[in-house]
Structure formats: C-alpha cells, structure tokens
Amino acid sequence: MSERIVVVGAALVDDGRLLAARRSAPVELAGRWELPGGKVEPGETADAALVRELREELGVDAEADGRVPGEWPLKSPYVLQVWTARLRPGSAAPEPLEDHDELRWLAPGEIWDVNWLDQDVPAVRRTLAHLGVAEGLTSSGPGAEEVPGA
Ligand SMILES: Nc1nc2c([nH]c(=O)n2[C@H]2C[C@H](O)[C@@H](COP(=O)(O)OP(=O)(O)OP(=O)(O)O)O2)c(=O)[nH]1
C-alpha cells in the first residue's frame, strides 16, 4: 500500500463564524482559500498536529473538538482530514503569520464568498453539514450537485 500523509485542516469556529485563510505559497496554491493546518508529523496525533499548526501559522491557542467524518484526497501522497476547533479562553486573535496573507471569519451566508481550493470544497461542505449549518447554504456552494447526500 502506498504511503499516505495526513494533512489536518481546522474548522476553527468562533461566534458562529468559520475561519478561512488565503495561502501565500506555493505559487500554484497562492491566492486560494483553505482551512488552516498542515501535515501530521511522524509520531504525532492529528489533534496535536492541529493545535501545533494553528499556533505556528496563526499565533493562537486552540483546542481540537472532534473530527469531521470523511477524508479528501489532495496531491498524492496527501489526504485532508478536518477537525473542528475553537480558541481557548485568553487566546490571541489569529494573524496570518506563516503560509497565509489574509484571514477571514465567514458568517454562514458568506462561506462561498471566498475562492476555496478546489479540493477543499467538498471538505468545507461536509464540515458545514457536520456543524449543522443550514442545508440551503451548503447546497449553494460550487459543484453542490456533484455531492450525493451532502
Ligand atoms: N493546511 C491545509 N493544506 C491544504 C489544504 N488543502 C490543500 O490542498 N492543502 C495542501 C497544501 C499543501 O500542499 C499541503 C499541506 O501543506 P502545509 O504547507 O499547510 O503543511 P505544513 O505547514 O505542515 O508544511 P511544511 O511544514 O511542509 O511547510 O496540503 C487545507 O485546507 N489546509
């Protein structure tokens, strides 16, 4: 079986809004929006990787809540898993310290206002369903017709 490396993405929610981050690199991903996070290192748990990545990339003190069911293929050998997360009391506000040049807190009606990475669209849609965000919003996203049962 081929090697598979998990990338953890955070569905960081605060005050009913989801944080989206605009990548500044590499060039083929720059300008597109993603869930902040990164690669799980050998010997590290996914939720620990998430907390570490959010500290490094955004300067926040966060905690992982639970995993959104599912897994989405990225460029081989990477696969994306999503965890819901929240800021711990007293955490600094997120800043685009590394890998990103802009952050946006998206209210439910604004989720599809940003140009998500193509491979993130199904993951974001599933995350909204998991969070109980209105189905009417999720079905208005790009390519909604391609996701049976979403
Ligand atoms: N963090 C994150 N990465 C994503 C998403 N969607 C997506 O295709 N990717 C890709 C971009 C990268 O090729 C890879 C993760 O790389 P990264 O640069 O965020 O990870 P990292 O911080 O651990 O990177 P590094 O230490 O190797 O620089 O997954 C997403 O929603 N979040």
PDB file of C-alpha atoms and ligand atoms in Angstrom:
ATOM      1  CA  MET A   1       0.000   0.000   0.000  1.00  0.00           C
ATOM      2  CA  SER A   2       1.375   3.401  -0.927  1.00  0.00           C
ATOM      3  CA  GLU A   3       2.422   5.948   1.640  1.00  0.00           C
ATOM      4  CA  ARG A   4      -0.258   8.338   2.779  1.00  0.00           C
ATOM      5  CA  ILE A   5       0.353  11.535   4.708  1.00  0.00           C
ATOM      6  CA  VAL A   6      -2.464  13.201   6.597  1.00  0.00           C
ATOM      7  CA  VAL A   7      -2.927  16.961   6.376  1.00  0.00           C
ATOM      8  CA  VAL A   8      -5.164  18.244   9.149  1.00  0.00           C
ATOM      9  CA  GLY A   9      -7.368  21.240   8.408  1.00  0.00           C
ATOM     10  CA  ALA A  10      -9.030  23.214  11.179  1.00  0.00           C
ATOM     11  CA  ALA A  11     -12.637  24.251  11.026  1.00  0.00           C
ATOM     12  CA  LEU A  12     -11.957  26.956  13.585  1.00  0.00           C
ATOM     13  CA  VAL A  13     -15.274  28.389  14.672  1.00  0.00           C
ATOM     14  CA  ASP A  14     -15.795  31.452  16.820  1.00  0.00           C
ATOM     15  CA  ASP A  15     -19.007  33.360  17.398  1.00  0.00           C
ATOM     16  CA  GLY A  16     -20.751  31.294  14.718  1.00  0.00           C
ATOM     17  CA  ARG A  17     -18.189  32.106  12.049  1.00  0.00           C
ATOM     18  CA  LEU A  18     -15.649  29.889  10.274  1.00  0.00           C
ATOM     19  CA  LEU A  19     -12.058  30.993   9.752  1.00  0.00           C
ATOM     20  CA  ALA A  20     -10.733  30.820   6.194  1.00  0.00           C
ATOM     21  CA  ALA A  21      -7.108  31.504   5.317  1.00  0.00           C
ATOM     22  CA  ARG A  22      -5.678  32.637   1.985  1.00  0.00           C
ATOM     23  CA  ARG A  23      -2.480  30.834   1.011  1.00  0.00           C
ATOM     24  CA  SER A  24       0.545  32.878   0.056  1.00  0.00           C
ATOM     25  CA  ALA A  25       2.595  29.893  -1.223  1.00  0.00           C
ATOM     26  CA  PRO A  26       3.390  27.777  -3.161  1.00  0.00           C
ATOM     27  CA  VAL A  27       2.621  29.656  -6.335  1.00  0.00           C
ATOM     28  CA  GLU A  28       0.080  27.104  -7.624  1.00  0.00           C
ATOM     29  CA  LEU A  29      -1.995  27.481  -4.438  1.00  0.00           C
ATOM     30  CA  ALA A  30      -1.366  31.164  -3.677  1.00  0.00           C
ATOM     31  CA  GLY A  31      -4.475  33.319  -3.562  1.00  0.00           C
ATOM     32  CA  ARG A  32      -6.798  30.395  -2.882  1.00  0.00           C
ATOM     33  CA  TRP A  33      -8.513  29.846   0.450  1.00  0.00           C
ATOM     34  CA  GLU A  34      -8.156  26.864   2.761  1.00  0.00           C
ATOM     35  CA  LEU A  35      -8.689  25.610   6.260  1.00  0.00           C
ATOM     36  CA  PRO A  36      -5.530  26.447   8.221  1.00  0.00           C
ATOM     37  CA  GLY A  37      -3.484  23.447   9.321  1.00  0.00           C
ATOM     38  CA  GLY A  38      -0.737  21.265   7.942  1.00  0.00           C
ATOM     39  CA  LYS A  39       0.941  17.903   7.837  1.00  0.00           C
ATOM     40  CA  VAL A  40       0.824  15.497  10.740  1.00  0.00           C
ATOM     41  CA  GLU A  41       4.388  14.652  11.716  1.00  0.00           C
ATOM     42  CA  PRO A  42       5.564  11.084  12.372  1.00  0.00           C
ATOM     43  CA  GLY A  43       4.525  10.010  15.874  1.00  0.00           C
ATOM     44  CA  GLU A  44       2.154  12.942  16.294  1.00  0.00           C
ATOM     45  CA  THR A  45      -1.610  12.643  16.751  1.00  0.00           C
ATOM     46  CA  ALA A  46      -3.834  14.544  14.337  1.00  0.00           C
ATOM     47  CA  ASP A  47      -5.354  16.735  17.023  1.00  0.00           C
ATOM     48  CA  ALA A  48      -1.909  17.595  18.446  1.00  0.00           C
ATOM     49  CA  ALA A  49      -0.736  18.495  14.928  1.00  0.00           C
ATOM     50  CA  LEU A  50      -3.731  20.757  14.535  1.00  0.00           C
ATOM     51  CA  VAL A  51      -3.028  22.649  17.757  1.00  0.00           C
ATOM     52  CA  ARG A  52       0.672  22.988  16.811  1.00  0.00           C
ATOM     53  CA  GLU A  53      -0.071  24.205  13.285  1.00  0.00           C
ATOM     54  CA  LEU A  54      -2.592  26.770  14.486  1.00  0.00           C
ATOM     55  CA  ARG A  55      -0.054  28.094  16.984  1.00  0.00           C
ATOM     56  CA  GLU A  56       2.681  28.316  14.330  1.00  0.00           C
ATOM     57  CA  GLU A  57       0.581  29.694  11.488  1.00  0.00           C
ATOM     58  CA  LEU A  58      -1.885  31.914  13.313  1.00  0.00           C
ATOM     59  CA  GLY A  59      -0.379  32.520  16.760  1.00  0.00           C
ATOM     60  CA  VAL A  60      -3.453  31.193  18.532  1.00  0.00           C
ATOM     61  CA  ASP A  61      -4.038  28.874  21.454  1.00  0.00           C
ATOM     62  CA  ALA A  62      -6.681  26.496  20.120  1.00  0.00           C
ATOM     63  CA  GLU A  63      -8.172  23.159  21.003  1.00  0.00           C
ATOM     64  CA  ALA A  64      -9.497  20.470  18.700  1.00  0.00           C
ATOM     65  CA  ASP A  65     -13.079  19.375  19.323  1.00  0.00           C
ATOM     66  CA  GLY A  66     -13.627  16.389  17.060  1.00  0.00           C
ATOM     67  CA  ARG A  67     -13.076  15.081  13.594  1.00  0.00           C
ATOM     68  CA  VAL A  68     -15.444  15.744  10.744  1.00  0.00           C
ATOM     69  CA  PRO A  69     -16.214  12.343   9.201  1.00  0.00           C
ATOM     70  CA  GLY A  70     -14.529  11.754   5.885  1.00  0.00           C
ATOM     71  CA  GLU A  71     -11.206  12.212   4.170  1.00  0.00           C
ATOM     72  CA  TRP A  72     -10.438  14.104   0.973  1.00  0.00           C
ATOM     73  CA  PRO A  73      -7.596  13.352  -1.458  1.00  0.00           C
ATOM     74  CA  LEU A  74      -5.036  16.066  -2.107  1.00  0.00           C
ATOM     75  CA  LYS A  75      -1.995  15.886  -4.311  1.00  0.00           C
ATOM     76  CA  SER A  76      -0.536  12.412  -3.674  1.00  0.00           C
ATOM     77  CA  PRO A  77       0.502  11.270  -1.062  1.00  0.00           C
ATOM     78  CA  TYR A  78      -1.550  13.757   0.964  1.00  0.00           C
ATOM     79  CA  VAL A  79      -5.101  13.369   2.251  1.00  0.00           C
ATOM     80  CA  LEU A  80      -7.094  16.038   4.075  1.00  0.00           C
ATOM     81  CA  GLN A  81      -8.867  15.374   7.364  1.00  0.00           C
ATOM     82  CA  VAL A  82     -10.834  18.112   9.083  1.00  0.00           C
ATOM     83  CA  TRP A  83     -11.239  18.739  12.777  1.00  0.00           C
ATOM     84  CA  THR A  84     -13.496  21.278  14.364  1.00  0.00           C
ATOM     85  CA  ALA A  85     -11.614  23.553  16.718  1.00  0.00           C
ATOM     86  CA  ARG A  86     -12.091  26.561  18.925  1.00  0.00           C
ATOM     87  CA  LEU A  87      -9.949  29.256  20.508  1.00  0.00           C
ATOM     88  CA  ARG A  88      -9.113  28.692  24.148  1.00  0.00           C
ATOM     89  CA  PRO A  89     -10.093  31.477  26.548  1.00  0.00           C
ATOM     90  CA  GLY A  90      -7.404  34.148  26.518  1.00  0.00           C
ATOM     91  CA  SER A  91      -6.053  33.158  23.096  1.00  0.00           C
ATOM     92  CA  ALA A  92      -4.728  35.897  20.868  1.00  0.00           C
ATOM     93  CA  ALA A  93      -6.769  36.656  17.768  1.00  0.00           C
ATOM     94  CA  PRO A  94      -5.494  34.807  14.678  1.00  0.00           C
ATOM     95  CA  GLU A  95      -2.978  36.561  12.473  1.00  0.00           C
ATOM     96  CA  PRO A  96      -1.545  35.418   9.129  1.00  0.00           C
ATOM     97  CA  LEU A  97       1.969  34.728  10.448  1.00  0.00           C
ATOM     98  CA  GLU A  98       3.028  31.913   8.103  1.00  0.00           C
ATOM     99  CA  ASP A  99       1.745  30.464   4.824  1.00  0.00           C
ATOM    100  CA  HIS A 100      -1.159  32.940   4.568  1.00  0.00           C
ATOM    101  CA  ASP A 101      -1.580  36.593   3.651  1.00  0.00           C
ATOM    102  CA  GLU A 102      -5.198  37.127   4.657  1.00  0.00           C
ATOM    103  CA  LEU A 103      -7.727  35.660   7.073  1.00  0.00           C
ATOM    104  CA  ARG A 104     -11.498  35.990   7.080  1.00  0.00           C
ATOM    105  CA  TRP A 105     -14.118  34.969   9.608  1.00  0.00           C
ATOM    106  CA  LEU A 106     -17.025  33.835   7.446  1.00  0.00           C
ATOM    107  CA  ALA A 107     -20.612  34.011   8.651  1.00  0.00           C
ATOM    108  CA  PRO A 108     -22.881  31.207   7.351  1.00  0.00           C
ATOM    109  CA  GLY A 109     -24.082  33.322   4.427  1.00  0.00           C
ATOM    110  CA  GLU A 110     -20.510  34.206   3.416  1.00  0.00           C
ATOM    111  CA  ILE A 111     -18.949  30.743   3.232  1.00  0.00           C
ATOM    112  CA  TRP A 112     -18.846  30.629  -0.558  1.00  0.00           C
ATOM    113  CA  ASP A 113     -17.688  34.245  -0.956  1.00  0.00           C
ATOM    114  CA  VAL A 114     -14.047  33.128  -0.980  1.00  0.00           C
ATOM    115  CA  ASN A 115     -12.269  31.123  -3.658  1.00  0.00           C
ATOM    116  CA  TRP A 116     -11.608  27.875  -1.785  1.00  0.00           C
ATOM    117  CA  LEU A 117      -9.037  25.445  -3.137  1.00  0.00           C
ATOM    118  CA  ASP A 118     -10.960  23.045  -5.389  1.00  0.00           C
ATOM    119  CA  GLN A 119     -10.068  20.074  -3.217  1.00  0.00           C
ATOM    120  CA  ASP A 120     -11.356  21.879  -0.106  1.00  0.00           C
ATOM    121  CA  VAL A 121     -14.871  22.472  -1.445  1.00  0.00           C
ATOM    122  CA  PRO A 122     -16.260  19.022  -0.557  1.00  0.00           C
ATOM    123  CA  ALA A 123     -14.493  19.127   2.793  1.00  0.00           C
ATOM    124  CA  VAL A 124     -15.963  22.530   3.613  1.00  0.00           C
ATOM    125  CA  ARG A 125     -19.403  21.396   2.542  1.00  0.00           C
ATOM    126  CA  ARG A 126     -19.201  18.310   4.760  1.00  0.00           C
ATOM    127  CA  THR A 127     -17.913  20.439   7.618  1.00  0.00           C
ATOM    128  CA  LEU A 128     -20.902  22.773   7.372  1.00  0.00           C
ATOM    129  CA  ALA A 129     -23.262  19.807   7.458  1.00  0.00           C
ATOM    130  CA  HIS A 130     -21.389  18.435  10.472  1.00  0.00           C
ATOM    131  CA  LEU A 131     -21.668  21.779  12.232  1.00  0.00           C
ATOM    132  CA  GLY A 132     -25.376  21.939  11.447  1.00  0.00           C
ATOM    133  CA  VAL A 133     -25.127  24.979   9.224  1.00  0.00           C
ATOM    134  CA  ALA A 134     -28.299  25.365   7.154  1.00  0.00           C
ATOM    135  CA  GLU A 135     -28.541  22.944   4.254  1.00  0.00           C
ATOM    136  CA  GLY A 136     -29.715  25.761   1.998  1.00  0.00           C
ATOM    137  CA  LEU A 137     -26.306  27.370   2.334  1.00  0.00           C
ATOM    138  CA  THR A 138     -24.334  24.197   1.733  1.00  0.00           C
ATOM    139  CA  SER A 139     -26.271  23.360  -1.412  1.00  0.00           C
ATOM    140  CA  SER A 140     -25.490  26.768  -2.894  1.00  0.00           C
ATOM    141  CA  GLY A 141     -21.777  26.057  -2.938  1.00  0.00           C
ATOM    142  CA  PRO A 142     -19.802  25.338  -6.096  1.00  0.00           C
ATOM    143  CA  GLY A 143     -20.351  21.858  -7.506  1.00  0.00           C
ATOM    144  CA  ALA A 144     -23.070  21.047  -4.997  1.00  0.00           C
ATOM    145  CA  GLU A 145     -24.792  18.822  -7.495  1.00  0.00           C
ATOM    146  CA  GLU A 146     -21.731  16.528  -7.536  1.00  0.00           C
ATOM    147  CA  VAL A 147     -22.033  15.554  -3.891  1.00  0.00           C
ATOM    148  CA  PRO A 148     -24.756  12.985  -3.322  1.00  0.00           C
ATOM    149  CA  GLY A 149     -26.350  13.295   0.065  1.00  0.00           C
ATOM    150  CA  ALA A 150     -24.343  16.366   1.060  1.00  0.00           C
TER     151      ALA A 150
HETATM  152  N1  LIG B   1      -3.289  23.190   5.641  1.00  0.00           N
HETATM  153  C1  LIG B   1      -4.008  22.880   4.558  1.00  0.00           C
HETATM  154  N2  LIG B   1      -3.358  22.372   3.496  1.00  0.00           N
HETATM  155  C2  LIG B   1      -4.109  22.076   2.428  1.00  0.00           C
HETATM  156  C3  LIG B   1      -5.496  22.273   2.392  1.00  0.00           C
HETATM  157  N3  LIG B   1      -5.964  21.911   1.166  1.00  0.00           N
HETATM  158  C4  LIG B   1      -4.897  21.512   0.447  1.00  0.00           C
HETATM  159  O1  LIG B   1      -4.878  21.104  -0.711  1.00  0.00           O
HETATM  160  N4  LIG B   1      -3.740  21.597   1.227  1.00  0.00           N
HETATM  161  C5  LIG B   1      -2.411  21.205   0.785  1.00  0.00           C
HETATM  162  C6  LIG B   1      -1.448  22.341   0.682  1.00  0.00           C
HETATM  163  C7  LIG B   1      -0.135  21.659   0.925  1.00  0.00           C
HETATM  164  O2  LIG B   1       0.305  21.038  -0.286  1.00  0.00           O
HETATM  165  C8  LIG B   1      -0.463  20.568   1.919  1.00  0.00           C
HETATM  166  C9  LIG B   1      -0.268  20.988   3.355  1.00  0.00           C
HETATM  167  O3  LIG B   1       0.830  21.768   3.430  1.00  0.00           O
HETATM  168  P1  LIG B   1       1.098  22.885   4.527  1.00  0.00           P
HETATM  169  O4  LIG B   1       2.109  23.787   3.917  1.00  0.00           O
HETATM  170  O5  LIG B   1      -0.167  23.517   5.002  1.00  0.00           O
HETATM  171  O6  LIG B   1       1.654  21.968   5.664  1.00  0.00           O
HETATM  172  P2  LIG B   1       2.841  22.264   6.678  1.00  0.00           P
HETATM  173  O7  LIG B   1       2.567  23.573   7.356  1.00  0.00           O
HETATM  174  O8  LIG B   1       2.982  21.059   7.522  1.00  0.00           O
HETATM  175  O9  LIG B   1       4.022  22.422   5.645  1.00  0.00           O
HETATM  176  P3  LIG B   1       5.584  22.404   5.727  1.00  0.00           P
HETATM  177  O10 LIG B   1       5.971  22.233   7.155  1.00  0.00           O
HETATM  178  O11 LIG B   1       5.958  21.257   4.845  1.00  0.00           O
HETATM  179  O12 LIG B   1       5.951  23.733   5.120  1.00  0.00           O
HETATM  180  O13 LIG B   1      -1.850  20.297   1.721  1.00  0.00           O
HETATM  181  C10 LIG B   1      -6.163  22.805   3.529  1.00  0.00           C
HETATM  182  O14 LIG B   1      -7.376  23.014   3.576  1.00  0.00           O
HETATM  183  N5  LIG B   1      -5.359  23.086   4.592  1.00  0.00           N
END
